[in-house]
Every structure is written in C-alpha cells, then in structure tokens.
Short mmCIF file of C-alpha atoms and ligand atoms in Angstrom, two decimals:
data_model
loop_
_atom_site.label_atom_id
_atom_site.label_comp_id
_atom_site.label_asym_id
_atom_site.label_seq_id
_atom_site.Cartn_x
_atom_site.Cartn_y
_atom_site.Cartn_z
CA MET A 1 -0.03 0.13 0.16
CA LYS A 2 1.50 3.53 -1.32
CA LYS A 3 1.84 6.54 1.66
CA VAL A 4 1.34 9.77 1.58
CA LYS A 5 1.57 12.33 4.10
CA ILE A 6 -1.10 15.45 4.57
CA ALA A 7 -1.33 18.09 6.31
CA LEU A 8 -4.17 20.13 8.29
CA LEU A 9 -4.21 23.59 8.83
CA GLY A 10 -6.59 24.54 11.97
CA LEU A 11 -8.27 21.97 14.47
CA GLY A 12 -11.11 23.44 14.71
CA ASN A 13 -15.04 21.77 14.79
CA VAL A 14 -13.89 20.66 10.64
CA GLY A 15 -10.28 19.77 12.13
CA ARG A 16 -11.63 17.60 14.31
CA GLY A 17 -14.00 16.02 12.07
CA VAL A 18 -11.29 15.37 9.09
CA TRP A 19 -9.39 14.41 11.90
CA LYS A 20 -11.73 11.71 13.29
CA ILE A 21 -12.98 10.55 9.84
CA LEU A 22 -9.33 9.91 8.51
CA ASN A 23 -8.94 8.03 11.76
CA SER A 24 -12.61 5.92 11.51
CA ASN A 25 -12.89 4.79 8.33
CA LYS A 26 -9.10 4.68 7.32
CA GLU A 27 -9.49 1.28 5.64
CA GLU A 28 -12.19 2.52 3.48
CA ILE A 29 -10.10 5.54 2.42
CA MET A 30 -7.36 2.94 1.44
CA LYS A 31 -9.00 1.07 -0.21
CA ARG A 32 -11.26 3.78 -1.80
CA SER A 33 -7.97 5.98 -2.99
CA GLY A 34 -5.21 3.69 -2.78
CA TYR A 35 -3.30 5.83 -0.50
CA GLU A 36 -2.52 4.70 3.71
CA VAL A 37 -3.25 8.34 4.73
CA GLU A 38 -0.72 10.04 7.00
CA VAL A 39 -1.56 13.36 8.70
CA ALA A 40 2.29 14.51 9.65
CA LYS A 41 0.90 17.77 10.85
CA ILE A 42 -1.23 20.08 12.25
CA LEU A 43 -1.03 23.23 12.57
CA VAL A 44 -2.79 25.16 15.46
CA ARG A 45 -2.87 28.54 17.68
CA ASP A 46 -2.60 26.63 20.99
CA LYS A 47 -0.95 23.24 20.84
CA ASN A 48 -1.75 23.25 24.79
CA LYS A 49 -5.62 23.58 24.18
CA GLU A 50 -8.15 21.12 25.90
CA ARG A 51 -9.64 19.34 22.60
CA GLY A 52 -12.09 16.36 24.16
CA PHE A 53 -10.27 13.87 22.26
CA GLU A 54 -7.13 12.03 21.48
CA VAL A 55 -4.53 13.80 19.02
CA PRO A 56 -0.39 13.20 18.63
CA LYS A 57 1.43 16.34 20.72
CA GLU A 58 4.36 16.04 17.85
CA ILE A 59 1.74 16.26 15.45
CA LEU A 60 0.75 19.10 16.63
CA THR A 61 2.49 23.08 15.52
CA THR A 62 2.51 27.10 15.57
CA SER A 63 4.86 26.86 12.70
CA PHE A 64 3.85 26.77 9.27
CA ASN A 65 7.18 26.62 7.80
CA ASP A 66 7.01 22.84 9.78
CA ILE A 67 4.15 22.19 7.07
CA ILE A 68 5.50 24.40 3.98
CA GLU A 69 9.47 23.15 3.95
CA ASP A 70 7.96 19.47 4.60
CA ASP A 71 8.37 18.60 1.02
CA SER A 72 7.18 15.31 1.38
CA ILE A 73 3.85 16.63 2.50
CA LYS A 74 1.29 16.81 -1.06
CA ILE A 75 -1.74 17.60 0.50
CA VAL A 76 -2.75 20.80 2.66
CA ILE A 77 -6.24 20.44 4.37
CA GLU A 78 -7.04 25.06 4.90
CA VAL A 79 -9.59 24.46 7.48
CA ILE A 80 -8.37 27.38 9.42
CA GLY A 81 -11.17 30.26 8.25
CA GLY A 82 -11.18 33.72 7.19
CA ILE A 83 -8.73 35.48 4.57
CA GLU A 84 -5.11 35.95 6.51
CA PRO A 85 -3.36 33.84 7.28
CA ALA A 86 -5.50 30.85 5.19
CA ARG A 87 -4.80 32.92 1.63
CA GLU A 88 -1.12 33.19 2.19
CA TYR A 89 -0.57 30.15 3.61
CA MET A 90 -2.73 28.54 0.65
CA LEU A 91 -0.85 30.26 -1.85
CA GLU A 92 2.64 29.36 -0.11
CA ALA A 93 1.76 25.29 -0.64
CA MET A 94 0.49 26.05 -4.37
CA LYS A 95 3.96 27.15 -5.32
CA ARG A 96 5.49 24.48 -3.10
CA LYS A 97 3.36 22.06 -5.52
CA LYS A 98 0.95 20.72 -2.76
CA HIS A 99 -2.61 19.93 -3.89
CA ILE A 100 -5.41 22.08 -1.87
CA VAL A 101 -8.34 21.52 -0.20
CA THR A 102 -9.91 23.63 1.83
CA ALA A 103 -13.93 24.96 2.90
CA ASN A 104 -12.93 28.81 2.95
CA LYS A 105 -16.37 30.03 1.43
CA MET A 106 -15.42 33.52 2.96
CA LEU A 107 -12.03 33.55 1.05
CA LEU A 108 -13.07 31.64 -1.93
CA ALA A 109 -16.16 34.10 -2.83
CA THR A 110 -14.17 37.07 -2.34
CA GLY A 111 -10.57 36.16 -3.54
CA GLY A 112 -11.23 32.76 -5.23
CA ASP A 113 -9.85 34.35 -8.39
CA GLU A 114 -6.63 34.46 -6.87
CA LEU A 115 -6.33 30.89 -5.69
CA PHE A 116 -8.48 29.18 -8.95
CA GLU A 117 -5.30 31.15 -11.34
CA ARG A 118 -2.48 30.15 -8.83
CA ALA A 119 -3.64 26.27 -9.13
CA ASP A 120 -4.29 27.07 -12.53
CA LYS A 121 -0.78 28.25 -12.54
CA GLU A 122 1.23 25.80 -10.61
CA GLY A 123 -0.84 22.65 -11.80
CA VAL A 124 -2.09 21.98 -8.51
CA MET A 125 -5.47 20.15 -7.65
CA PHE A 126 -8.06 22.93 -5.72
CA LEU A 127 -11.07 21.56 -4.21
CA TYR A 128 -13.58 23.04 -1.79
CA GLU A 129 -16.72 20.68 -1.89
CA ALA A 130 -16.91 21.49 1.98
CA SER A 131 -17.44 25.62 0.90
CA VAL A 132 -21.25 25.28 0.08
CA ALA A 133 -23.49 23.14 2.63
CA GLY A 134 -21.52 21.27 4.65
CA GLY A 135 -21.73 17.16 4.14
CA ILE A 136 -24.35 18.13 0.36
CA PRO A 137 -21.46 16.61 -2.73
CA ILE A 138 -23.34 19.88 -3.90
CA ILE A 139 -20.39 21.73 -5.86
CA ASN A 140 -19.63 18.51 -7.58
CA GLY A 141 -22.58 17.80 -8.24
CA ILE A 142 -22.99 21.00 -10.41
CA ASN A 143 -19.60 20.93 -11.64
CA GLU A 144 -20.04 17.13 -13.01
CA SER A 145 -23.17 15.52 -13.01
CA LEU A 146 -25.36 19.47 -14.67
CA THR A 147 -23.22 19.82 -16.80
CA ALA A 148 -25.85 19.12 -19.97
CA ASN A 149 -28.21 21.62 -18.69
CA LYS A 150 -28.68 25.34 -18.81
CA VAL A 151 -29.49 26.33 -15.18
CA GLU A 152 -32.98 28.48 -14.93
CA ARG A 153 -33.45 28.88 -10.59
CA LEU A 154 -31.07 27.16 -7.96
CA TYR A 155 -32.29 28.31 -4.14
CA GLY A 156 -30.90 27.01 -1.71
CA ILE A 157 -30.96 26.60 2.37
CA VAL A 158 -27.35 27.39 3.03
CA ASN A 159 -26.97 28.12 5.71
CA GLY A 160 -27.44 25.44 9.65
CA THR A 161 -27.16 28.37 12.22
CA THR A 162 -30.23 30.18 10.84
CA ASN A 163 -31.74 27.19 9.75
CA TYR A 164 -31.44 25.75 13.38
CA ILE A 165 -32.54 29.33 14.68
CA LEU A 166 -35.49 29.09 13.36
CA THR A 167 -36.52 26.00 13.14
CA LYS A 168 -36.53 26.17 16.93
CA MET A 169 -38.39 29.65 16.75
CA ASP A 170 -41.01 27.78 14.63
CA GLN A 171 -41.43 24.71 16.40
CA ASP A 172 -40.59 24.97 20.45
CA GLY A 173 -41.17 29.39 20.25
CA LEU A 174 -37.19 29.63 21.34
CA ASP A 175 -36.36 32.86 21.61
CA PHE A 176 -33.33 34.01 19.17
CA ASN A 177 -30.66 34.03 22.12
CA ASP A 178 -29.99 31.08 23.63
CA VAL A 179 -30.81 28.71 19.91
CA LEU A 180 -27.64 31.39 18.54
CA LYS A 181 -25.63 30.02 21.10
CA GLU A 182 -27.00 26.56 20.65
CA ALA A 183 -25.96 26.48 16.95
CA GLN A 184 -22.73 27.46 18.60
CA GLU A 185 -22.21 25.02 20.85
CA LYS A 186 -22.91 22.13 18.39
CA GLY A 187 -20.54 24.02 15.62
CA TYR A 188 -22.31 25.69 13.99
CA ALA A 189 -21.80 29.09 13.58
CA GLU A 190 -18.86 30.67 12.36
CA ALA A 191 -16.51 31.92 14.75
CA ASP A 192 -18.23 35.34 13.99
CA PRO A 193 -21.72 34.39 14.11
CA THR A 194 -22.76 37.76 12.92
CA SER A 195 -21.80 35.89 9.35
CA ASP A 196 -24.07 33.38 9.99
CA ILE A 197 -27.22 35.79 10.81
CA GLU A 198 -26.74 38.04 8.90
CA GLY A 199 -26.68 36.35 5.39
CA TYR A 200 -23.24 36.78 5.03
CA ASP A 201 -22.34 32.74 4.65
CA SER A 202 -25.14 32.34 2.00
CA GLN A 203 -24.41 35.21 0.14
CA TYR A 204 -20.59 33.65 -0.01
CA LYS A 205 -21.85 30.13 -0.81
CA LEU A 206 -24.65 31.85 -3.44
CA ALA A 207 -22.08 33.95 -4.79
CA ILE A 208 -19.55 30.74 -5.15
CA LEU A 209 -22.57 28.00 -6.36
CA SER A 210 -23.76 29.97 -9.31
CA SER A 211 -20.83 30.85 -10.19
CA LEU A 212 -19.97 27.48 -10.64
CA ALA A 213 -23.64 26.97 -11.69
CA PHE A 214 -24.23 29.87 -14.76
CA GLY A 215 -20.59 29.64 -15.83
CA THR A 216 -20.09 33.59 -14.90
CA LYS A 217 -17.99 35.16 -12.58
CA ILE A 218 -20.21 36.67 -9.67
CA ARG A 219 -18.84 39.10 -7.11
CA VAL A 220 -20.28 38.99 -3.19
CA GLN A 221 -21.80 42.09 -3.83
CA ASP A 222 -24.07 41.49 -7.37
CA VAL A 223 -26.07 38.97 -4.56
CA TYR A 224 -28.17 41.12 -2.50
CA ARG A 225 -28.84 39.94 1.11
CA GLU A 226 -30.62 40.67 4.18
CA GLY A 227 -29.99 38.12 7.44
CA ILE A 228 -32.55 36.77 10.03
CA THR A 229 -31.86 39.38 13.44
CA LYS A 230 -35.26 41.28 11.98
CA ILE A 231 -37.21 38.22 11.88
CA GLU A 232 -39.40 37.65 15.35
CA SER A 233 -42.48 35.14 16.89
CA ILE A 234 -44.83 37.44 15.94
CA ASP A 235 -43.95 37.10 12.19
CA ILE A 236 -43.64 33.20 12.82
CA GLU A 237 -47.41 33.08 14.34
CA TYR A 238 -48.49 34.62 10.67
CA ALA A 239 -46.43 32.37 8.66
CA LYS A 240 -48.55 29.54 10.68
CA GLU A 241 -51.75 31.56 9.94
CA PHE A 242 -50.99 31.65 6.10
CA LYS A 243 -50.11 28.56 6.07
CA LYS A 244 -46.47 29.25 5.56
CA VAL A 245 -43.16 28.57 7.18
CA ILE A 246 -40.17 31.28 6.77
CA LYS A 247 -36.05 29.86 6.24
CA LEU A 248 -34.21 32.11 4.76
CA LEU A 249 -33.48 30.65 1.65
CA ALA A 250 -30.75 31.62 -1.40
CA VAL A 251 -32.23 32.17 -4.97
CA VAL A 252 -30.86 33.27 -8.47
CA LYS A 253 -33.51 33.26 -11.32
CA ASP A 254 -32.16 33.16 -14.87
CA ASN A 255 -34.42 36.11 -17.00
CA TYR A 256 -32.41 36.48 -20.46
CA GLY A 257 -29.50 36.29 -19.42
CA SER A 258 -29.93 38.81 -16.34
CA LEU A 259 -28.89 37.65 -12.80
CA ASP A 260 -31.63 37.89 -10.35
CA LEU A 261 -29.10 37.10 -7.27
CA ARG A 262 -30.47 37.61 -3.34
CA VAL A 263 -29.94 36.26 0.13
CA HIS A 264 -33.10 36.73 2.43
CA PRO A 265 -35.85 35.36 4.23
CA THR A 266 -39.06 34.25 2.37
CA MET A 267 -42.20 32.32 3.82
CA ILE A 268 -42.93 29.63 1.82
CA SER A 269 -45.84 26.98 1.35
CA GLU A 270 -45.47 25.18 3.99
CA THR A 271 -45.73 22.19 1.57
CA HIS A 272 -43.29 22.70 -0.16
CA PRO A 273 -40.17 20.01 -0.20
CA LEU A 274 -37.61 23.04 0.89
CA ALA A 275 -40.72 24.15 3.76
CA ASN A 276 -39.82 20.93 5.30
CA VAL A 277 -35.84 21.07 5.63
CA ASN A 278 -35.23 21.74 8.95
CA ASP A 279 -32.08 21.66 12.12
CA ALA A 280 -28.58 22.78 10.47
CA PHE A 281 -30.11 20.42 7.64
CA ASN A 282 -29.46 22.25 4.05
CA ALA A 283 -30.85 21.78 0.86
CA VAL A 284 -30.18 23.24 -2.32
CA LEU A 285 -33.07 22.81 -5.33
CA ILE A 286 -31.52 23.40 -8.87
CA ARG A 287 -33.82 23.98 -11.91
CA GLY A 288 -32.09 22.64 -15.12
CA ASN A 289 -34.01 22.54 -18.75
CA ALA A 290 -32.93 19.32 -19.30
CA VAL A 291 -33.20 17.40 -16.17
CA GLY A 292 -36.36 19.63 -14.91
CA ASP A 293 -35.19 20.22 -10.94
CA LEU A 294 -33.26 17.95 -8.17
CA MET A 295 -33.22 18.59 -4.71
CA PHE A 296 -30.01 17.95 -2.12
CA TYR A 297 -30.72 17.03 1.04
CA GLY A 298 -28.16 16.98 3.96
CA LYS A 299 -26.30 18.04 6.58
CA GLY A 300 -25.12 21.89 6.14
CA ALA A 301 -22.84 21.69 9.41
CA GLY A 302 -21.07 20.38 11.85
CA ASP A 303 -17.23 18.77 12.39
CA LEU A 304 -18.92 15.60 10.38
CA PRO A 305 -20.85 16.54 8.26
CA THR A 306 -18.27 19.17 7.10
CA GLY A 307 -15.42 16.30 7.19
CA SER A 308 -17.16 14.03 5.32
CA ALA A 309 -16.61 16.38 2.27
CA VAL A 310 -13.34 17.69 2.51
CA VAL A 311 -11.96 14.20 3.11
CA SER A 312 -14.19 12.93 -0.35
CA ASP A 313 -12.07 16.38 -2.19
CA ILE A 314 -8.82 14.60 -0.16
CA VAL A 315 -10.12 11.13 -2.21
CA SER A 316 -10.12 12.44 -4.73
CA ILE A 317 -6.89 13.73 -5.18
CA LEU A 318 -5.39 10.36 -5.10
CA ARG A 319 -6.99 9.07 -7.14
CA ASN A 320 -5.12 11.04 -9.45
CA ASN A 321 -1.27 11.10 -9.86
CA ILE A 322 -0.60 12.95 -7.15
CA ASP A 323 3.41 13.44 -8.16
CA ILE A 324 1.57 14.91 -11.87
CA TYR A 325 0.23 17.84 -11.64
CA ASN A 326 -2.54 19.38 -14.49
CA LEU A 327 -4.06 16.90 -14.22
CA ASN A 328 -7.38 18.57 -13.29
CA PRO A 329 -8.06 21.58 -14.79
CA VAL A 330 -9.82 24.55 -12.61
CA VAL A 331 -13.32 24.38 -13.66
CA LYS A 332 -13.89 27.45 -15.41
CA ASN A 333 -16.51 30.35 -15.01
CA ASN A 334 -16.03 32.83 -17.38
CA LEU A 335 -17.42 31.36 -20.20
CA TRP A 336 -21.11 34.09 -20.57
CA GLU A 337 -21.16 37.16 -19.34
CA LYS A 338 -24.42 38.02 -17.23
CA GLU A 339 -26.02 41.60 -16.45
CA PHE A 340 -27.02 41.29 -12.37
CA TYR A 341 -30.50 43.12 -11.75
CA ASP A 342 -30.78 45.91 -8.94
CA ILE A 343 -32.76 44.83 -6.02
CA ASN A 344 -35.53 46.97 -6.97
CA GLU A 345 -36.03 45.11 -10.44
CA ILE A 346 -37.51 42.22 -8.77
CA ASP A 347 -41.11 41.04 -8.98
CA SER A 348 -41.92 38.86 -5.56
CA LYS A 349 -45.30 39.01 -3.22
CA TYR A 350 -44.45 40.81 0.58
CA TYR A 351 -45.62 40.37 3.43
CA ILE A 352 -45.40 43.84 5.23
CA ARG A 353 -45.33 44.79 9.42
CA LEU A 354 -46.54 47.77 10.30
CA THR A 355 -47.00 49.50 14.23
CA VAL A 356 -49.27 52.19 13.76
CA GLU A 357 -51.44 54.48 15.97
CA ASP A 358 -54.85 52.76 16.60
CA LYS A 359 -57.03 55.80 15.08
CA VAL A 360 -59.96 57.04 12.64
CA GLY A 361 -58.79 56.40 8.31
CA VAL A 362 -55.16 55.39 8.99
CA LEU A 363 -56.51 51.53 7.81
CA GLY A 364 -57.33 54.06 3.71
CA GLU A 365 -54.86 56.73 3.83
CA ILE A 366 -52.36 53.88 4.02
CA THR A 367 -53.89 51.46 1.18
CA SER A 368 -53.89 54.18 -0.81
CA ILE A 369 -50.40 55.30 -0.86
CA PHE A 370 -50.22 51.61 -2.22
CA GLY A 371 -52.20 51.75 -4.48
CA ASP A 372 -51.13 54.89 -5.52
CA MET A 373 -47.38 53.20 -6.09
CA ASN A 374 -48.57 50.74 -7.94
CA VAL A 375 -48.73 47.79 -5.83
CA SER A 376 -52.22 45.61 -5.99
CA LEU A 377 -52.77 44.28 -1.78
CA ARG A 378 -54.21 40.96 -1.78
CA SER A 379 -55.42 40.58 2.24
CA VAL A 380 -55.14 43.72 5.16
CA ILE A 381 -55.53 42.22 9.35
CA GLN A 382 -55.45 44.20 11.50
CA LYS A 383 -56.96 42.18 14.93
CA GLY A 384 -57.30 44.85 16.66
CA LEU A 385 -55.22 46.45 20.22
CA GLU A 386 -52.25 43.94 20.14
CA ILE A 387 -50.15 45.61 21.74
CA LYS A 388 -51.91 46.54 25.46
CA ASN A 389 -52.06 49.59 27.21
CA GLU A 390 -51.41 51.70 24.32
CA ASN A 391 -53.37 53.00 21.66
CA LYS A 392 -50.97 51.35 18.83
CA VAL A 393 -51.89 48.27 16.19
CA THR A 394 -50.43 45.35 14.42
CA LEU A 395 -51.00 46.03 10.49
CA VAL A 396 -50.03 43.05 8.17
CA LEU A 397 -49.96 44.13 4.64
CA VAL A 398 -49.74 41.38 1.91
CA THR A 399 -49.38 42.55 -2.02
CA HIS A 400 -49.67 40.69 -4.92
CA ILE A 401 -46.89 40.31 -7.08
CA CYS A 402 -45.02 43.44 -7.68
CA LYS A 403 -42.15 45.21 -8.14
CA GLU A 404 -39.92 45.97 -4.93
CA GLY A 405 -39.17 49.47 -6.58
CA ASN A 406 -42.30 50.67 -6.03
CA VAL A 407 -42.82 48.51 -2.57
CA ARG A 408 -40.06 50.80 -0.80
CA LYS A 409 -40.96 53.83 -2.69
CA ALA A 410 -44.64 53.27 -0.96
CA LEU A 411 -43.37 52.57 2.16
CA GLU A 412 -41.36 56.11 2.33
CA LYS A 413 -44.22 57.55 1.94
CA VAL A 414 -45.82 54.92 4.57
CA ALA A 415 -43.10 56.51 6.86
CA LYS A 416 -43.60 60.03 6.95
CA LEU A 417 -47.38 59.70 8.09
CA ASP A 418 -47.92 60.95 11.63
CA SER A 419 -49.58 57.94 12.40
CA LEU A 420 -46.58 55.38 11.62
CA TYR A 421 -44.88 53.89 14.36
CA LYS A 422 -42.43 50.89 13.63
CA ILE A 423 -42.62 49.62 10.04
CA ASN A 424 -41.18 46.53 11.13
CA ASN A 425 -40.56 43.85 8.57
CA LEU A 426 -40.92 43.09 4.98
CA ILE A 427 -40.47 39.83 4.17
CA ARG A 428 -40.12 38.41 0.12
CA MET A 429 -42.82 35.46 -0.46
CA GLU A 430 -41.89 32.76 -3.11
CA ASP A 431 -44.06 30.30 -4.73
CA PHE A 432 -41.46 28.20 -7.28
CA GLU A 433 -42.53 29.11 -10.90
P1 LIG B 501 -12.69 27.09 14.16
O1 LIG B 501 -13.99 25.94 14.86
O2 LIG B 501 -13.23 27.96 14.48
O3 LIG B 501 -11.49 26.29 14.16
C1 LIG B 501 -10.31 27.38 13.50
C2 LIG B 501 -8.73 26.18 13.84
O4 LIG B 501 -8.27 27.09 13.18
C3 LIG B 501 -8.77 25.99 15.29
O5 LIG B 501 -7.98 24.77 15.16
C4 LIG B 501 -8.10 26.94 15.29
O6 LIG B 501 -6.44 26.94 16.23
C5 LIG B 501 -7.01 27.34 14.22
N1 LIG B 501 -6.33 28.89 13.22
C6 LIG B 501 -7.72 29.76 13.69
N2 LIG B 501 -6.36 30.71 13.38
C7 LIG B 501 -5.32 30.29 13.00
C8 LIG B 501 -3.88 30.95 13.42
N3 LIG B 501 -4.11 31.90 12.08
N4 LIG B 501 -2.59 30.32 12.91
C9 LIG B 501 -2.71 28.80 12.83
N5 LIG B 501 -3.97 27.72 13.06
C10 LIG B 501 -5.47 29.24 13.47
O7 LIG B 501 -13.21 26.87 13.49
P2 LIG B 501 -13.93 25.67 12.50
O8 LIG B 501 -15.71 25.94 11.93
O9 LIG B 501 -13.12 24.57 12.12
O10 LIG B 501 -14.39 26.64 10.54
C11 LIG B 501 -13.61 26.51 9.66
C12 LIG B 501 -13.02 26.81 8.41
O11 LIG B 501 -14.40 25.52 7.79
C13 LIG B 501 -14.27 27.91 7.98
O12 LIG B 501 -13.60 28.66 6.80
C14 LIG B 501 -15.10 27.11 8.19
O13 LIG B 501 -16.21 28.55 6.88
C15 LIG B 501 -15.71 26.16 7.28
N6 LIG B 501 -17.16 25.70 7.34
C16 LIG B 501 -16.86 25.31 8.66
C17 LIG B 501 -18.19 24.41 8.31
C18 LIG B 501 -19.26 23.81 10.06
O14 LIG B 501 -19.56 23.23 10.23
N7 LIG B 501 -18.08 24.82 11.35
C19 LIG B 501 -18.71 24.13 7.95
C20 LIG B 501 -18.51 24.16 7.05
C21 LIG B 501 -17.27 24.77 6.27
P3 LIG B 501 -6.12 26.45 17.72
O15 LIG B 501 -7.29 25.83 17.63
O16 LIG B 501 -5.33 26.68 18.09
O17 LIG B 501 -7.42 28.11 18.29
N1 LIG B 502 -21.37 28.32 9.89
C1 LIG B 502 -22.20 27.61 8.64
C2 LIG B 502 -23.59 26.82 8.71
C3 LIG B 502 -21.22 26.17 8.83
O1 LIG B 502 -24.13 27.20 9.70
O2 LIG B 502 -24.00 26.54 7.35
C4 LIG B 502 -21.36 25.94 7.22
O3 LIG B 502 -21.01 26.54 6.11
#
C-alpha cells in the first residue's frame, strides 16, 4: 500500500471532523484511494488547548514553516477560516506543488480568482466541496453531473445556523439568542456568528454556487443580502396563519441572461419540500432545462458532515497521480457574461408588518399610498389592540406580485405618516413558479 503525508491547517470543528474520519474510516479511505493517509502535521494557534479527543502532541505545530518546508507533505487541508493567513498559506503551499483542499467559502467568494489562477499556474488540484452546504456533494453535482444543462433557477437553504434558529423559534417557540448559543455549542456557527445571522455566509455560498452553475464571474456584491435578525415570533405566527414557514433562502433566477441573485428571509408554503428542511440541515433545489427540478438534501454544518466533504476531496486528489501535475484543470467560471438585477427591479409578493396608531382613517391612508404606487394588496389584517395599554395596532399587508421598487417607494411615504410608529418587517414570499 502506498503512503501519503498530508497536513491540516486548523483543528477546530471541521479539522476535528477530518481527523476523526481519517482515523475511523481508515480502511475505506485506503481501499478507495489506494493510499494510506498519514496526517504528518497539524497547524494550530495553541498546542496546549484541551480538545476533548486524542491527538498526538508531536504532530501539532504553531509554525507554518514546518509544513511548507516538508516536501514529503503532498496535500494541505485549510480549515482555519477567514482571509489571512489562510490565503497566504494556500498560495504558498501551491507554489511548493502541494494540492489544496479548503472549506473556506468566505475566501473563495471574496478572493477565489487569485487562488484558482495560482492552482492553474502550478498545476495543482484545488478542491472545495465543503465550502457550500457541508456534507452535501453540491459542488461536484454542479461541476460534474449537471454540465448538460442550462441552469434556470437555484434555491438553497445553505446556512445551518440560521436554519437551526428559525426551526427552533418556529417549532419550540424558543428565543433567538438562546438558540444561537446552542448552534454555537454544536459547532455550526462561524467564529463570528454575525456572518451566519446577517446572511453573509449564505451570500458567499450563493456567489460560489451560481458562479459554477451559470459559468459566470459573480462578485459577492452582486448578491443582495438580508439576514434573520429582524424576524420576530409574531412574524412566525403570521406565517403559520398563511400556512407558510420562514426560511433564509438563497435564490438565483436567470431571466433571459440577467441574474436575480439574493439571500433573504422568505415565506414559503408549508407543503413545499424546502419548508421541511429543518434544524442544521441544508438543501439546494436546482432547475435545469433538461433535467427539471433536482433537490440535494443533507447536513449543512458540523464536524463530521463537513469533514466528510473534505475527506472526499482528499480521496479525489489521491485517485489522480499526486506527483503528476495539471491533471485536473480548474473549472472555469468566465464562460458567459451576465447582467445582474438591482433589488428594486425584482418582482415578488410581500408580507409587510407595520405598527400604527389605532385611529379612524389610518387604514385608508396606508392602502391608498400602496394603490398610488401600483402595489395591489391581496389582504390587510388588523386584529385589534395587540399591543396592550397603548393605542397601537399591528397592521399586516400582503401584496400581489409587484415591483420591489414600488413597494419601497410606498413604504417611504408610509414612514412619513404621523400615525406610523414603525415599519417592523418586509418579508418576500416565493411561489417557486
Ligand atoms: P474553528 O472551530 O474556529 O477552528 C479554526 C481552527 O483554526 C482552530 O483549530 C484554530 O486553532 C486554527 N487557527 C485559527 N487561526 C489560526 C492561525 N492564525 N494560525 C494557526 N491556526 C489557526 O473553525 P471551523 O468551524 O472548524 O471552520 C473552519 C473553516 O471551515 C471556516 O472556513 C468555516 O467557514 C468552514 N466551514 C465550517 C463548517 C462548520 O460546520 N463549522 C462547515 C463548513 C465550512 P486553535 O484550535 O489552536 O485555536
Ligand atoms: N456556519 C456555517 C453554517 C457552517 O451554519 O452553515 C457551514 O458552512
């Protein structure tokens, strides 16, 4: 049996998953790849940290030089996260002809071009299955299995942390911050969970997926983004009344060459398959013009699911001859030029929640503003004095399909009314048509 040495950069949630799988599934990996894999070095910040599992102290290092200068190490696994030093380490390792596996969606989405170009130049393999949707083989699915198709639509629940939070708020009525803490303890959240709850993590993942699915360069700023921090239990209750659930949805629609790319909380029918993707599970629904609708489902975060994707990339590299370079050209994402929609140009249905003064004429004033802006209202709900001991009521409006720009202009006018206390929320509704 041939032997190969690899190195891990990072031994946190994902690093731990990779380490555990390489040990527990040693025989499967050996038979499938033709190699016995030895983890020769693991780069960490603190060698003395209590990690809760066995790892030989002598392979831990705090010096990247120990890895870069060891020519017997053929593959480097980057699971540190963030931009620097992850970027510099990967570029340097490629220069030394080491193949790379990474789970770093932030770096891929914001500075991926430089890494792809370096990998191409050095002829090394650069794989990143774990960067989107944890254990789900979605990158390979798009890059290998869907190449016969023009992709028309892609909808994804691609962040485990926010899906866990929304599920627990919906099903158990739990508080946002308590559930976020649980998601952090379970190893789903990013080092800075703002990335999860404000939608940045989903934005990075959508930029990566759609670059590959649509063969075009997509910058993070081409993807409109909103997180889940404005969702309150009252929105979840209203969604239930409408037989809907709220999900942080990543959406991309190709409308005659223009891409409508966005990440935001979305009300979807409770009977749609994506509505039943709960906890830290992820799912990606892709509509191809030949294959029709396909849905990929599985665990989107956590040590072992993510480790599974990383280790599968290691096996892919080993199945090639690791000492011959240029075997696997980098997948190109500059095949077509596309236009991108501004959020004001999109068409959608909307749920709008306002807090207004409870007095004669308010409802008429507000509905006529929406009418003037060509926004047709499907329903208006005011249930009485929901805010106790104050002369305030909650008003919920649901629109028919209309231009977002018109809804925003109407809300600007509503915001100026003396009877308006607060525009609490605007949530898009998706019918998947
Ligand atoms: P993590 O738990 O914070 O672990 C980071 C690891 O990197 C730690 O072991 C840390 O060392 C080490 N590290 C950080 N900065 C370092 C530096 N400057 N030099 C040397 N070592 C350094 O992160 P994670 O959750 O495993 O995530 C890692 C990557 O995978 C990120 O890109 C993340 O977005 C991605 N990802 C995570 C998941 C998930 O479910 N968590 C899923 C998919 C992708 P110490 O242990 O000594 O502190
Ligand atoms: N923080 C990410 C999530 C990890 O919650 O989905 C997986 O990429």
